[in-house]
CSV table of C-alpha atoms and ligand atoms in Angstrom, one decimal:
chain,number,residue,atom,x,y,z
O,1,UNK,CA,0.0,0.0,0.0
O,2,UNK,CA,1.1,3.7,-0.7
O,3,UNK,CA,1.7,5.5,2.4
O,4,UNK,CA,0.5,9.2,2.4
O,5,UNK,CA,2.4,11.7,2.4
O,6,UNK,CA,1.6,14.2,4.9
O,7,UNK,CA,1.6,18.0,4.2
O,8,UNK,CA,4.6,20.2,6.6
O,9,UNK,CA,3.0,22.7,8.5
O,10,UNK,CA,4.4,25.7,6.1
O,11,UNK,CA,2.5,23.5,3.5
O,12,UNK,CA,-0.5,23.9,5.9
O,13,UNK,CA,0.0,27.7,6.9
O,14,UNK,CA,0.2,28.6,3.2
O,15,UNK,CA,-2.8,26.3,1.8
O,16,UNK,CA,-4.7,28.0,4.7
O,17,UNK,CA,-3.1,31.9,3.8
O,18,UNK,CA,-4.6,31.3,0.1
O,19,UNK,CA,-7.7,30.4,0.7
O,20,UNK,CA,-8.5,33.0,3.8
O,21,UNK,CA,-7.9,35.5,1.0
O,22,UNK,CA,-9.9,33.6,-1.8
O,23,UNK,CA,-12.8,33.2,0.7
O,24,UNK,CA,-12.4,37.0,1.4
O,25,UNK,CA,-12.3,38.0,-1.6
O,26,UNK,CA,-15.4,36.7,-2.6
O,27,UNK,CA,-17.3,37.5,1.0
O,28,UNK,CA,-16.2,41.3,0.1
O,29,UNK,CA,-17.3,41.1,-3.6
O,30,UNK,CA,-20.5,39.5,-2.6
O,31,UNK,CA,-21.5,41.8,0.1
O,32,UNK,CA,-21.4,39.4,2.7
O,33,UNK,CA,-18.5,40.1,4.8
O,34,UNK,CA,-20.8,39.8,7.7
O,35,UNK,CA,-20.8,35.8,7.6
O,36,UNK,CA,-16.7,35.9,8.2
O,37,UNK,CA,-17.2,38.6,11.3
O,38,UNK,CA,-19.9,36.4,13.0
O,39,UNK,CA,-19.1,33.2,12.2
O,40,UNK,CA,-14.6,32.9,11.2
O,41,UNK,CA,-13.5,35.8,13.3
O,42,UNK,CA,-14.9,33.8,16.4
O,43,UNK,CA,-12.5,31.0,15.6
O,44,UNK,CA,-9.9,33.0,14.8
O,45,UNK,CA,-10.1,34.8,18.5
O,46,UNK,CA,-10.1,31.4,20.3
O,47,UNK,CA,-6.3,31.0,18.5
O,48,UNK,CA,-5.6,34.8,19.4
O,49,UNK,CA,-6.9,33.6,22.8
O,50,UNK,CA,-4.6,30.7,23.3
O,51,UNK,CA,-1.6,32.7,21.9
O,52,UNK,CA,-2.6,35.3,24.7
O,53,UNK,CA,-2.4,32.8,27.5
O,54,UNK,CA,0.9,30.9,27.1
O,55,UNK,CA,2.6,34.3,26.4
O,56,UNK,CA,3.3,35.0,30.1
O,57,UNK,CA,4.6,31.6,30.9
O,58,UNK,CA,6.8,31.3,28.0
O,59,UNK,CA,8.0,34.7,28.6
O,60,UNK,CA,8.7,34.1,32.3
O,61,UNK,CA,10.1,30.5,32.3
O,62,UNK,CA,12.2,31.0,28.9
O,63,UNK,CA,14.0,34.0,31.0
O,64,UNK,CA,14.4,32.3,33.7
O,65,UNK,CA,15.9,29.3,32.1
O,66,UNK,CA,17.9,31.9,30.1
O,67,UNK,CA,19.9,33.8,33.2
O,68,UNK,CA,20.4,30.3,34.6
O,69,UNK,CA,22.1,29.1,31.7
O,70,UNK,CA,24.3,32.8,31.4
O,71,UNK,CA,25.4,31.4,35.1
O,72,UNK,CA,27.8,29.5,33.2
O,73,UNK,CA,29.1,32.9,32.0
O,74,UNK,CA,31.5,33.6,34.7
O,75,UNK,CA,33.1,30.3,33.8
O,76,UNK,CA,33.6,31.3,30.3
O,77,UNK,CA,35.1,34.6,31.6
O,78,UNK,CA,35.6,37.2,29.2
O,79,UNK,CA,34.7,35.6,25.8
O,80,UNK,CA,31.0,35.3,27.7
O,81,UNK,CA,30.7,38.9,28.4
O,82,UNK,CA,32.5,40.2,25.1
O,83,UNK,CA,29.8,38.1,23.3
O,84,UNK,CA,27.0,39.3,25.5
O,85,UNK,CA,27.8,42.7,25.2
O,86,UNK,CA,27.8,42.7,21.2
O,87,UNK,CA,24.6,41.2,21.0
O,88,UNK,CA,23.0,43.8,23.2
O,89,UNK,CA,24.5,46.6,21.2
O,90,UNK,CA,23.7,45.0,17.6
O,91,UNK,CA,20.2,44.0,18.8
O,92,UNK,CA,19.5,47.5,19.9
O,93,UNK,CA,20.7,49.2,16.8
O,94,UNK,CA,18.8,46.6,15.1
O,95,UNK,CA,15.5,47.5,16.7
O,96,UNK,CA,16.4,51.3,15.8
O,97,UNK,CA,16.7,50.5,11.9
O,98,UNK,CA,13.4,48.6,12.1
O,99,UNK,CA,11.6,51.7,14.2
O,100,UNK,CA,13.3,54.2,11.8
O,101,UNK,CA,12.5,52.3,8.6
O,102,UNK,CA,9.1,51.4,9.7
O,103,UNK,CA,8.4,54.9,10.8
O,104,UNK,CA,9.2,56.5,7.1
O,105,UNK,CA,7.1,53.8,5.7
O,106,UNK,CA,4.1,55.1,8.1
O,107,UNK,CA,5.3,59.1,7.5
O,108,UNK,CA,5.2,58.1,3.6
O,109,UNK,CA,1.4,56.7,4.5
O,110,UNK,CA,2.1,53.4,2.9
O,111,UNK,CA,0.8,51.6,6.1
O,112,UNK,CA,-3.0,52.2,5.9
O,113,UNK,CA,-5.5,53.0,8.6
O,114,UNK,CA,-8.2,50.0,9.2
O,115,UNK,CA,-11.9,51.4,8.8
O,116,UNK,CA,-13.0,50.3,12.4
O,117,UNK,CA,-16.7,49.4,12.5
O,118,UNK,CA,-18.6,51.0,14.7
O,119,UNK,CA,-18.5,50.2,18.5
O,120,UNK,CA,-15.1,49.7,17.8
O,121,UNK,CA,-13.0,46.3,17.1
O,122,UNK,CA,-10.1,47.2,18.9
O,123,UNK,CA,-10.1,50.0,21.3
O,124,UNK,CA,-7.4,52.5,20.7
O,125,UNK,CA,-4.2,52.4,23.1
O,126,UNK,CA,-3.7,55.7,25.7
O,127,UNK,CA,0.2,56.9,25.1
O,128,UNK,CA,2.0,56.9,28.1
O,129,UNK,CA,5.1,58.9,28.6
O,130,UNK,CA,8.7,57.9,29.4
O,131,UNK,CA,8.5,58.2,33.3
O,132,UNK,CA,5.4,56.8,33.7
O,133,UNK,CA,6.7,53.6,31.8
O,134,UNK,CA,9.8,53.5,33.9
O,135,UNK,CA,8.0,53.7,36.9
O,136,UNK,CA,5.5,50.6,35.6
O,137,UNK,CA,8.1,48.5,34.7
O,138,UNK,CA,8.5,47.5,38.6
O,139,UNK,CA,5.7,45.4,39.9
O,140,UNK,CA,3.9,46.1,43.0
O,141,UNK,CA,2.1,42.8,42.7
O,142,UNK,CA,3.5,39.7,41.5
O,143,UNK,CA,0.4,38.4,40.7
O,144,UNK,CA,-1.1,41.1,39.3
O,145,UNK,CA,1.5,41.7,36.4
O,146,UNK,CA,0.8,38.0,35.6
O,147,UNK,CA,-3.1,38.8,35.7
O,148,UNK,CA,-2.5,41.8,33.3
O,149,UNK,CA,0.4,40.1,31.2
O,150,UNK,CA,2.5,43.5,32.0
O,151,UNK,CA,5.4,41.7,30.2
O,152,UNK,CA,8.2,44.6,31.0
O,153,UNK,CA,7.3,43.6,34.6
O,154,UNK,CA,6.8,39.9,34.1
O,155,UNK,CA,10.5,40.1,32.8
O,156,UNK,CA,11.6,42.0,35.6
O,157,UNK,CA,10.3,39.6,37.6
O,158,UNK,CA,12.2,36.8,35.5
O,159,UNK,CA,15.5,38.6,36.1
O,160,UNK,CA,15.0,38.6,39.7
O,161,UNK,CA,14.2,35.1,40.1
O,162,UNK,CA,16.8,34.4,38.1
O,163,UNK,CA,19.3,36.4,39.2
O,164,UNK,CA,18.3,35.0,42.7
O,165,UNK,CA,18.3,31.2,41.8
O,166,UNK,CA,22.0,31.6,40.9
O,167,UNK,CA,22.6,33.4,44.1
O,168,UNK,CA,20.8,30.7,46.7
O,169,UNK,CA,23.4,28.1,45.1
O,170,UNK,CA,22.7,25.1,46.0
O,171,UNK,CA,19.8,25.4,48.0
O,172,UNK,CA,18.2,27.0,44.9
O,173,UNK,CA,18.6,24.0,43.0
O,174,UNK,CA,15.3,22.6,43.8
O,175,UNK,CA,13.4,26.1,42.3
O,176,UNK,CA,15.9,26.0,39.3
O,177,UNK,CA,15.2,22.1,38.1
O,178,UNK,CA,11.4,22.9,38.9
O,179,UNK,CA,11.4,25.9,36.3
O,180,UNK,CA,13.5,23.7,33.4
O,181,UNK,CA,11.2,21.1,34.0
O,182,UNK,CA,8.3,23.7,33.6
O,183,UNK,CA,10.1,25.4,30.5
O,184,UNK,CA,9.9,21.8,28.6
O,185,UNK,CA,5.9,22.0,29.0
O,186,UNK,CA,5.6,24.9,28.6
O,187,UNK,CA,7.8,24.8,25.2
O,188,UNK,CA,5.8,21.4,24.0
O,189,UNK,CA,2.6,23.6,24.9
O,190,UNK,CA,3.6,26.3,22.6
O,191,UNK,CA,4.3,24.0,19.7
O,192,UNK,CA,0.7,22.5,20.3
O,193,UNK,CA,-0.9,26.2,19.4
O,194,UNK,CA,1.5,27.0,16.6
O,195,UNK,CA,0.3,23.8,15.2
O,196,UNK,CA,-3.3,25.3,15.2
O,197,UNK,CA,-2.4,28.3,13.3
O,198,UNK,CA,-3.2,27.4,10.2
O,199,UNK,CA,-6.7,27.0,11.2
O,200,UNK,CA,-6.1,30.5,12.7
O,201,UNK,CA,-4.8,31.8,9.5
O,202,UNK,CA,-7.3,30.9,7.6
O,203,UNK,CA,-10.5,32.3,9.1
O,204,UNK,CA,-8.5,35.6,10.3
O,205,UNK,CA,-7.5,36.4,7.1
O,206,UNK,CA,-10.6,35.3,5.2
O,207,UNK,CA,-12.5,37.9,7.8
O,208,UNK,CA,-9.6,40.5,7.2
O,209,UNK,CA,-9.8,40.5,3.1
O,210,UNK,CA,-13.9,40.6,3.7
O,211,UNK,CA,-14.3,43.5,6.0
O,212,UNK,CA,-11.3,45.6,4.5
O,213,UNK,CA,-11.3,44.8,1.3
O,214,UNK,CA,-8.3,43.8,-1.5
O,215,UNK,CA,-6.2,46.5,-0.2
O,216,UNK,CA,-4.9,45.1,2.7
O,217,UNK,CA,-3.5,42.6,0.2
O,218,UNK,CA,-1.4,45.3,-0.5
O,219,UNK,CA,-0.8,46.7,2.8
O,220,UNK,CA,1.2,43.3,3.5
O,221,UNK,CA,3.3,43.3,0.7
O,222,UNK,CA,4.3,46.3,2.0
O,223,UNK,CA,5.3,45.5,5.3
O,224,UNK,CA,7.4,42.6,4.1
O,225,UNK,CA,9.1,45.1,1.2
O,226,UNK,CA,9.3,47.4,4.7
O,227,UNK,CA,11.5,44.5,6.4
O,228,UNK,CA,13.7,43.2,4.4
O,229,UNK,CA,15.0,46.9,3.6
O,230,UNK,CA,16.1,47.1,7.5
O,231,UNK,CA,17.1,43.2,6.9
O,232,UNK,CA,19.9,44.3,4.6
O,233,UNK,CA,20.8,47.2,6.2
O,234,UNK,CA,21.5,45.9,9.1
O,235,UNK,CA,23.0,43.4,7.4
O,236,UNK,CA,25.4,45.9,4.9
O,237,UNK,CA,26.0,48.5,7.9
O,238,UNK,CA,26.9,46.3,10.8
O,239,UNK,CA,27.9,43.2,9.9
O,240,UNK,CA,30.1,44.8,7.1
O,241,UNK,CA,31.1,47.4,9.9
O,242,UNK,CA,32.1,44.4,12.5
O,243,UNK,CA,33.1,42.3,10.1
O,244,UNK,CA,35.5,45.0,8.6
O,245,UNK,CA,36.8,46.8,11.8
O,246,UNK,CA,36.7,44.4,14.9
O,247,UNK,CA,37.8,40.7,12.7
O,248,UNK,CA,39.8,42.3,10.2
O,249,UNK,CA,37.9,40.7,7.4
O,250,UNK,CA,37.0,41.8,4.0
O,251,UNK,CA,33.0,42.1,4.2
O,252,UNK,CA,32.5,40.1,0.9
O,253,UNK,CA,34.6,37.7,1.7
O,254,UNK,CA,32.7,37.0,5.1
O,255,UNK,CA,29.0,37.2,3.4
O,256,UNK,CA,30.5,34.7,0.8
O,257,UNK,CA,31.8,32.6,3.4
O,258,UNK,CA,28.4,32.9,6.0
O,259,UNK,CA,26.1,32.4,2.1
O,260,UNK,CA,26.0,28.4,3.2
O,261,UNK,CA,24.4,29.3,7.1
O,262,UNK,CA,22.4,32.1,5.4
O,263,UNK,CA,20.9,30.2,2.7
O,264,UNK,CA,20.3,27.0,5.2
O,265,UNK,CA,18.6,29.5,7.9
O,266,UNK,CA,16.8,31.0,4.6
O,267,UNK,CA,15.1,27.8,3.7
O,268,UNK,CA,14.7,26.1,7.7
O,269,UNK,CA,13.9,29.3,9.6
O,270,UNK,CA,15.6,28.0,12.6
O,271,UNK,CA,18.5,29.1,14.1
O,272,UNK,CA,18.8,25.9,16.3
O,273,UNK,CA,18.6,23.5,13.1
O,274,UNK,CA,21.2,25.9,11.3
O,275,UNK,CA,23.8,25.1,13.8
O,276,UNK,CA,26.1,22.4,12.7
O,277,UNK,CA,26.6,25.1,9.1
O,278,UNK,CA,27.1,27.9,10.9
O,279,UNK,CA,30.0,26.2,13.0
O,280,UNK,CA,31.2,25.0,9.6
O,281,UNK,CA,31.0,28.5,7.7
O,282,UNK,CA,32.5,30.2,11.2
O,283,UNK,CA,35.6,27.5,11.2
O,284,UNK,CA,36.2,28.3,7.4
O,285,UNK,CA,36.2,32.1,8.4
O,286,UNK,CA,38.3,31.6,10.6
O,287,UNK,CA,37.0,31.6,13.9
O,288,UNK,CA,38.5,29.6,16.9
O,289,UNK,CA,36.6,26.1,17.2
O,290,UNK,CA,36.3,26.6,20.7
O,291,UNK,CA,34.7,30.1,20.6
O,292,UNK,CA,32.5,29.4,18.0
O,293,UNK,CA,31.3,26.7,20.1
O,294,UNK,CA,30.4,28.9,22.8
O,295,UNK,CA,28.8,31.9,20.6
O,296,UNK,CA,27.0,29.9,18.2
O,297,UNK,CA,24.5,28.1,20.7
O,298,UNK,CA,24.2,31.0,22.9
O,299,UNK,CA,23.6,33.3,19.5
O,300,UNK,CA,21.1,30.8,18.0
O,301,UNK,CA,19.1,31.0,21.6
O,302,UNK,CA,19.5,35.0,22.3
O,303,UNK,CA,20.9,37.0,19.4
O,304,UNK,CA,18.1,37.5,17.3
O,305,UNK,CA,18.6,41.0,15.6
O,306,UNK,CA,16.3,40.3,12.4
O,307,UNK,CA,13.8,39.0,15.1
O,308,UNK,CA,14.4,42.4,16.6
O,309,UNK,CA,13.8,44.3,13.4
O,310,UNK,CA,10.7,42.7,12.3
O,311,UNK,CA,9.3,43.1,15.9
O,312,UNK,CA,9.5,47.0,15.8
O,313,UNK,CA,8.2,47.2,11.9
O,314,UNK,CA,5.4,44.9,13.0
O,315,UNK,CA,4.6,46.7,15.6
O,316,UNK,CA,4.4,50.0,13.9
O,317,UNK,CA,2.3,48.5,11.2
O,318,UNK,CA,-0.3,47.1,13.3
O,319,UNK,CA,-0.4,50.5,15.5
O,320,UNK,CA,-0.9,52.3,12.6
O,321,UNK,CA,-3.5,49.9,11.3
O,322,UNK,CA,-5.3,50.5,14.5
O,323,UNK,CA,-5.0,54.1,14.3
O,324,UNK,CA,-2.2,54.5,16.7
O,325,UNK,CA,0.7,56.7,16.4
O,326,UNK,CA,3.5,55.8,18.5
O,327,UNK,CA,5.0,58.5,21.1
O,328,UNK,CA,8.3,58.8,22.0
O,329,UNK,CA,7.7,57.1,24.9
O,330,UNK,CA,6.1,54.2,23.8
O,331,UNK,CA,8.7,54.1,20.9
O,332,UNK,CA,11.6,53.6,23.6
O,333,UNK,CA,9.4,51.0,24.8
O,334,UNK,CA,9.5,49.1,21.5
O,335,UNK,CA,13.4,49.2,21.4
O,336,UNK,CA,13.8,47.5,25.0
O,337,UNK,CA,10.8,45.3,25.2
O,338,UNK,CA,11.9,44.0,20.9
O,339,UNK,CA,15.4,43.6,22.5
O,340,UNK,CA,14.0,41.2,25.3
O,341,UNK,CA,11.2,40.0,23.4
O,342,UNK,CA,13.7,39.0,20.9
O,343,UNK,CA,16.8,37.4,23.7
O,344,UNK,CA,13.3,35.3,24.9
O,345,UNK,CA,12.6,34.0,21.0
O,346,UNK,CA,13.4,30.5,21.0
O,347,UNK,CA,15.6,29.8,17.9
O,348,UNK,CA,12.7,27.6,16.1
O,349,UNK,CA,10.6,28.7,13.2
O,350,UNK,CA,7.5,31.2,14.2
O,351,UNK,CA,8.6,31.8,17.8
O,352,UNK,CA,9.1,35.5,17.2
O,353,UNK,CA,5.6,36.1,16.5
O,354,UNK,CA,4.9,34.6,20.2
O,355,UNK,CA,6.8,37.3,21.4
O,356,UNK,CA,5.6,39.8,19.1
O,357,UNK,CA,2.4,39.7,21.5
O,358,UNK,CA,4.6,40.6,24.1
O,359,UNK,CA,5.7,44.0,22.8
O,360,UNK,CA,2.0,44.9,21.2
O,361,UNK,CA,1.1,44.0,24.9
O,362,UNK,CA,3.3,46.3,26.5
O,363,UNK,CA,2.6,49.2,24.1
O,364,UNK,CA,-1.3,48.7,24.4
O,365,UNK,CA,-1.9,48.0,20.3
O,366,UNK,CA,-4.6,44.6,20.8
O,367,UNK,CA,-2.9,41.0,20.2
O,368,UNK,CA,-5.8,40.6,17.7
O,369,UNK,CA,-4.1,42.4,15.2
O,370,UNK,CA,-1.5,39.5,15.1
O,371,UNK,CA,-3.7,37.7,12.9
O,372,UNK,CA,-3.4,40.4,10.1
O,373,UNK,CA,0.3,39.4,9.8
O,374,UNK,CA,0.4,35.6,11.1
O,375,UNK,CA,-0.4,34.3,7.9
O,376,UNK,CA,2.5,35.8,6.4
O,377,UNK,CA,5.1,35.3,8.7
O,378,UNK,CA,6.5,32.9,6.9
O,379,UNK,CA,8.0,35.2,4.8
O,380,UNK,CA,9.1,37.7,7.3
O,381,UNK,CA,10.5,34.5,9.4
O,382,UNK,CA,13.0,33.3,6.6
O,383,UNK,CA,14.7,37.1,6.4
O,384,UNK,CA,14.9,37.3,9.8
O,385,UNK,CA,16.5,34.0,10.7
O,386,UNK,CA,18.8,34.0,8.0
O,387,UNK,CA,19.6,37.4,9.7
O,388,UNK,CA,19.7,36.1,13.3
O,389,UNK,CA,22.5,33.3,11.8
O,390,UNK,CA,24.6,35.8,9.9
O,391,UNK,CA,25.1,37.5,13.7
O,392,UNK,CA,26.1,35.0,15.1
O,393,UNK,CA,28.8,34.3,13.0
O,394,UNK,CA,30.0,37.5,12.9
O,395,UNK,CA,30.2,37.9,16.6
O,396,UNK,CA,32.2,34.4,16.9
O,397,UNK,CA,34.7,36.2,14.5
O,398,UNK,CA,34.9,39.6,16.7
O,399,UNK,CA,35.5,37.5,19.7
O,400,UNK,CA,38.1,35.3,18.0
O,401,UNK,CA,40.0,38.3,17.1
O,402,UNK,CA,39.7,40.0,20.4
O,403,UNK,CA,40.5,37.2,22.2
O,404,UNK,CA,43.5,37.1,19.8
O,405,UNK,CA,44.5,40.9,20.5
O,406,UNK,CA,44.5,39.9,24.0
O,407,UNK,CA,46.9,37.1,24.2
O,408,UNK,CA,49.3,38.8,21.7
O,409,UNK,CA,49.3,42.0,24.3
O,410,UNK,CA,49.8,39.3,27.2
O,411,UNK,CA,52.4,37.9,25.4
O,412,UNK,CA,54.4,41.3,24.7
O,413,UNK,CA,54.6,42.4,28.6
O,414,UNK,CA,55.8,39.1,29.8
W,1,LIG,N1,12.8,31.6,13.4
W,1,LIG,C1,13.7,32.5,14.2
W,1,LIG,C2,15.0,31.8,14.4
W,1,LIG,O1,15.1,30.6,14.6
W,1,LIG,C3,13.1,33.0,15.4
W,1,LIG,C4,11.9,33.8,15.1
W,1,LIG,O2,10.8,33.3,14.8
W,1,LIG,O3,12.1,35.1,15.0
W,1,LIG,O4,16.1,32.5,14.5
């Protein structure tokens, strides 16, 4: 007997992404977009719902589990603060290129405004200023910053916790096997919702192509075109930059050598699975085995700078969709809570948009307006991990050559 072949959940996400608009399409031409807001939209929601509720969990536990792990830092000594410190700092200029592009974009006015129905479909977020954020970003209440899924606070939490496993030692040991053990479920119960999206794809976008018309279509496109311009960017300007100045490498040369992990991250949209080529591409570039071996896994689990970027041009995109124009205040917020959101991502394919509904959370733009995107995130996932890679790599080769600096200045005073 043949044995089926089963469809791959791209397969799934894509089959569902066509016909949501087809179905759409033909609700809006024949007037009934009505039937998708009573009768999809609910389905959608229940998806939307379920993506709400493990955010805080995965958010809190993935931390957690994260600081444990840096614990191993100190052992590593300088090549583990080196590497930390240049993912911060390309991260954050990476969330800056994606607020700056996406902001032009939005100035140009090629990210449209929804038409809202009447009674509203998603209530409009109050902009809160720069203090007042600071201030909130400490919990009073444990509880309660679960309760509202303040994630800025739910993180702060996380780094506490964290920070305090490490410090209790050995008597701490208990709290920090209970929350890797909790991290696994937690992880297998986000893979269970992502494996419902398509079924989330579909009816959201069939009710978004109804009630807004072909458009929106559009509108998409031009987010996508929107991302991949701060993709390469970032890509030309600091990788080219580190590439040039800190490892002393011709920036063609190093694209040419990274193309392998580039094209594999491309095509996978996982960091994690992208490992064993980018140690190989790194090794060929030059860097040393043994710090590639420590940068790689850590980069592939935390340095996530195209996850970065397409978290702040998302974000703007569904703001403005909703009508909401981002102060200064709230844009600061983007660039640290896309930096965390983006050290949280998991290095598998789709776990940035998890945490995207951390930083619409914390700015006050509705989770909702995930859907609008999700069933192209496909698209925006293969630029960004085949960004995320080409990091790594090119921190493994500044450290290499810093580390190198080093010993060669040891060596000359002895
Ligand atoms: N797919 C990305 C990666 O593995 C993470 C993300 O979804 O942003 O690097």
């Amino acid at each position: 007997m043949k044995e089926k072949k089963k469809l791959s959940l791209p397969a799934w996400i894509v089959i569902a992404l066509v016909a949501g608009i087809v179905l759409g399409l033909i609700c809006y031409f024949a007037g009934i977009a009505d039937f998708t807001t009573n009768y999809l939209k609910p389905i959608g929601t229940i998806f939307v719902n379920l993506l709400k509720f493990i955010v805080v969990p995965v958010v809190l536990f993935s931390m957690i589990v994260g600081i444990l792990d840096m614990g191993d830092l100190k052992k590593v000594g300088s090549v583990g603060w080196k590497t930390v410190v240049y993912f911060l700092v390309t991260t954050a200029i990476a969330c800056v290129i994606g607020l700056l592009f996406a902001k032009i974009f939005e100035g140009a006015g090629w990210f449209p405004t929804l038409a809202l129905e009447e009674g509203a479909v998603w209530e409009k977020a109050t902009s809160a200023n720069f203090m007042d954020t600071l201030v909130g970003i400490f919990p009073s209440n444990m509880w309660q910053a679960f309760f509202d899924a303040n994630m800025l606070q739910v993180i702060v939490i996380a780094l506490f916790f964290g920070g305090c496993i490490l410090a209790a030692g050995e008597k701490g040991k208990l709290v920090a096997d209970f929350v890797g053990s909790a991290y696994a479920v937690i992880e297998k119960l986000m893979n269970f919702v992502i494996s419902l999206s398509p079924i989330g794809v579909f009816t959201m976008m069939a009710w978004v192509v109804a009630t807004q018309g072909p458009s929106i279509i559009g509108a998409l496109g031009i987010v996508i075109g929107c991302a991949y311009i701060g993709y390469v960017v970032h890509a030309v300007l600091v990788y080219s930059l580190s590439a040039k100045i800190f490892a002393h490498i011709n920036p063609l040369k190093f694209f040419k050598g990274a193309f392998a992990a580039m094209a594999f991250a491309f095509t996978s949209t996982s960091s994690a699975a992208t490992l064993p080529v980018s140690k190989d591409c790194a090794h060929e570039l030059g860097s040393d085995d043994d710090i590639a071996s420590f940068v790689l896994p850590l980069g592939a689990t935390i340095n996530m700078d195209g996850t970065a970027i397409y978290q702040c041009v998302a974000t703007v995109f569904l703001a403005a969709l909703c009508g909401i124009n981002l102060s200064l205040g709230q844009m600061i917020t983007v660039v640290v809570t896309a930096t965390l959101a983006s050290i949280g991502t998991a290095g598998v394919s789709g776990a940035g948009m998890i945490m995207l509904a951390m930083v619409l959370t914390q700015i006050g733009v509705p989770v909702d307006m995930i859907m609008i995107i999700y069933g192209v995130d496909r698209l925006f996932d293969m630029g960004r991990t085949c960004l995320n890679v080409t990091g790594d790599i090119s921190c493994s080769l500044c450290v290499t050559e810093w580390e190198k600096n080093k010993a060669a200045k040891k060596a000359a005073k002895a």
